[in-house]
Structure formats: C-alpha cells, structure tokens
Amino acid sequence: MDKKEILEKSRAENQPEDERDRQLGQKACTAGYRAAIGVNCFLCLLLMLQEQFAGGAYTDWWPFMLAVFISKSVHDLTLYRYHRRRYDLIMGLIGLIPTILTVFVILKGGL
C-alpha cells in the first residue's frame, strides 16, 4: 500500500465524522454532564434551604443527591476503564460509598 491508498482508506473510514467532530461531541457531553451536576447541586441546596427556613420542602432532596453521587462515581470509573489510572479507580470506589448510603437513607425514609 502506498501513501495515497492509506490516506484514501483513512478518509473512507472516518467519513461520517472527523477528529474535530469527535472532540466537539466529547466537549458537548462534558458540558452536559457538568450542567446536570450543577442543576442537581443547585436543587439540593434550594430544597435544603427551603426545608430549613420554611419548615418543609416541596420535595425531598435526597434523590437529587443520589444523582450527583452516581454521576461522579460513574464518571471516575469510566475514566479508570479507559486510562487505567489507580486514582480514578479509588475515587470511583470512594464515590460509591455516599451513593450506597444515600440509597439506604431514601429507602429508610420511605420514598
């Protein structure tokens, strides 16, 4: 195979999207992940403050915290899967602890 054939084969394989499109898609997913985490954290704070000052909240804030914990843990464990960095594994496993505890709190509260 000469250089021209290799280049044509590469273009044919990557026709649907190029490297730039993949990077933009990855950035979009990262932005969406961060937005979801931010919204869940904001809702938790809002519901905690409402419960503290008004004596009751519109809804319980534990499910939103569960979403935050699960998102962070899955994020770190996915990074470990692809990069095999021990730090990502440890952070992912540590992130499972509050996830499990939150599930117990939700089940105990009868949601």
CSV table of C-alpha atoms in Angstrom, one decimal:
chain,number,residue,atom,x,y,z
A,1,MET,CA,0.0,0.0,0.0
A,2,ASP,CA,1.3,3.4,-0.8
A,3,LYS,CA,0.7,6.6,1.0
A,4,LYS,CA,-2.2,7.7,-1.3
A,5,GLU,CA,-4.1,4.4,-0.7
A,6,ILE,CA,-3.7,4.6,3.0
A,7,LEU,CA,-4.9,8.2,3.0
A,8,GLU,CA,-8.0,7.3,1.0
A,9,LYS,CA,-8.8,4.3,3.2
A,10,SER,CA,-8.5,6.5,6.3
A,11,ARG,CA,-10.8,9.1,4.8
A,12,ALA,CA,-13.3,6.5,3.9
A,13,GLU,CA,-13.3,5.0,7.4
A,14,ASN,CA,-13.7,8.4,9.0
A,15,GLN,CA,-16.2,9.8,6.5
A,16,PRO,CA,-19.1,10.2,8.9
A,17,GLU,CA,-17.1,12.4,11.3
A,18,ASP,CA,-13.5,13.5,11.6
A,19,GLU,CA,-11.4,14.1,14.7
A,20,ARG,CA,-12.7,17.6,15.2
A,21,ASP,CA,-16.3,16.4,15.2
A,22,ARG,CA,-15.5,13.7,17.8
A,23,GLN,CA,-13.7,16.3,20.0
A,24,LEU,CA,-16.7,18.6,19.8
A,25,GLY,CA,-19.0,15.8,20.7
A,26,GLN,CA,-16.9,14.9,23.7
A,27,LYS,CA,-16.9,18.5,24.8
A,28,ALA,CA,-20.7,18.7,24.4
A,29,CYS,CA,-21.1,15.6,26.6
A,30,THR,CA,-18.7,17.0,29.2
A,31,ALA,CA,-20.7,20.3,29.2
A,32,GLY,CA,-24.0,18.3,29.6
A,33,TYR,CA,-22.5,16.3,32.4
A,34,ARG,CA,-21.4,19.4,34.2
A,35,ALA,CA,-24.7,21.1,33.7
A,36,ALA,CA,-26.6,18.1,35.1
A,37,ILE,CA,-24.4,18.0,38.1
A,38,GLY,CA,-24.7,21.8,38.6
A,39,VAL,CA,-28.5,21.7,38.4
A,40,ASN,CA,-28.8,18.8,40.8
A,41,CYS,CA,-26.5,20.5,43.3
A,42,PHE,CA,-28.5,23.7,43.0
A,43,LEU,CA,-31.8,21.9,43.6
A,44,CYS,CA,-30.3,20.1,46.6
A,45,LEU,CA,-29.2,23.4,48.1
A,46,LEU,CA,-32.5,25.1,47.3
A,47,LEU,CA,-34.5,22.3,48.8
A,48,MET,CA,-32.3,22.2,51.9
A,49,LEU,CA,-32.7,25.9,52.4
A,50,GLN,CA,-36.4,25.7,51.9
A,51,GLU,CA,-36.7,22.9,54.4
A,52,GLN,CA,-34.5,24.8,56.9
A,53,PHE,CA,-36.3,28.2,56.7
A,54,ALA,CA,-39.8,27.3,55.7
A,55,GLY,CA,-40.1,24.2,57.8
A,56,GLY,CA,-40.8,22.0,54.9
A,57,ALA,CA,-39.7,21.5,51.3
A,58,TYR,CA,-41.7,20.9,48.1
A,59,THR,CA,-39.9,17.6,47.7
A,60,ASP,CA,-37.1,15.6,49.4
A,61,TRP,CA,-33.6,16.5,48.2
A,62,TRP,CA,-32.1,13.0,48.6
A,63,PRO,CA,-32.9,11.8,45.1
A,64,PHE,CA,-31.1,14.8,43.6
A,65,MET,CA,-28.0,14.0,45.8
A,66,LEU,CA,-28.2,10.4,44.6
A,67,ALA,CA,-28.0,11.6,41.0
A,68,VAL,CA,-24.9,13.7,41.9
A,69,PHE,CA,-23.1,10.8,43.6
A,70,ILE,CA,-23.9,8.3,40.9
A,71,SER,CA,-22.8,10.7,38.2
A,72,LYS,CA,-19.4,11.4,39.8
A,73,SER,CA,-18.8,7.7,40.6
A,74,VAL,CA,-19.6,6.5,37.1
A,75,HIS,CA,-17.5,9.3,35.6
A,76,ASP,CA,-14.5,8.3,37.6
A,77,LEU,CA,-15.0,4.6,37.0
A,78,THR,CA,-15.3,5.2,33.2
A,79,LEU,CA,-12.1,7.2,33.3
A,80,TYR,CA,-10.4,4.2,35.0
A,81,ARG,CA,-11.8,1.8,32.4
A,82,TYR,CA,-10.1,3.8,29.6
A,83,HIS,CA,-7.0,5.2,31.3
A,84,ARG,CA,-6.3,2.5,33.9
A,85,ARG,CA,-5.2,5.1,36.4
A,86,ARG,CA,-5.3,3.9,40.0
A,87,TYR,CA,-6.5,7.4,41.2
A,88,ASP,CA,-9.7,7.2,39.0
A,89,LEU,CA,-10.5,3.7,40.4
A,90,ILE,CA,-10.0,4.9,44.0
A,91,MET,CA,-12.1,8.0,43.5
A,92,GLY,CA,-14.8,5.9,41.8
A,93,LEU,CA,-15.0,3.4,44.6
A,94,ILE,CA,-15.0,6.2,47.2
A,95,GLY,CA,-17.8,7.8,45.3
A,96,LEU,CA,-19.9,4.6,45.7
A,97,ILE,CA,-19.9,4.9,49.5
A,98,PRO,CA,-22.2,8.0,49.6
A,99,THR,CA,-24.2,6.5,46.8
A,100,ILE,CA,-25.0,3.4,48.8
A,101,LEU,CA,-25.6,5.4,52.0
A,102,THR,CA,-28.0,7.7,50.1
A,103,VAL,CA,-29.9,4.7,48.8
A,104,PHE,CA,-30.3,3.5,52.4
A,105,VAL,CA,-31.5,6.9,53.5
A,106,ILE,CA,-34.0,7.0,50.7
A,107,LEU,CA,-35.3,3.5,51.5
A,108,LYS,CA,-35.4,4.3,55.2
A,109,GLY,CA,-37.4,7.5,54.6
A,110,GLY,CA,-40.0,5.6,52.5
A,111,LEU,CA,-39.7,7.4,49.3
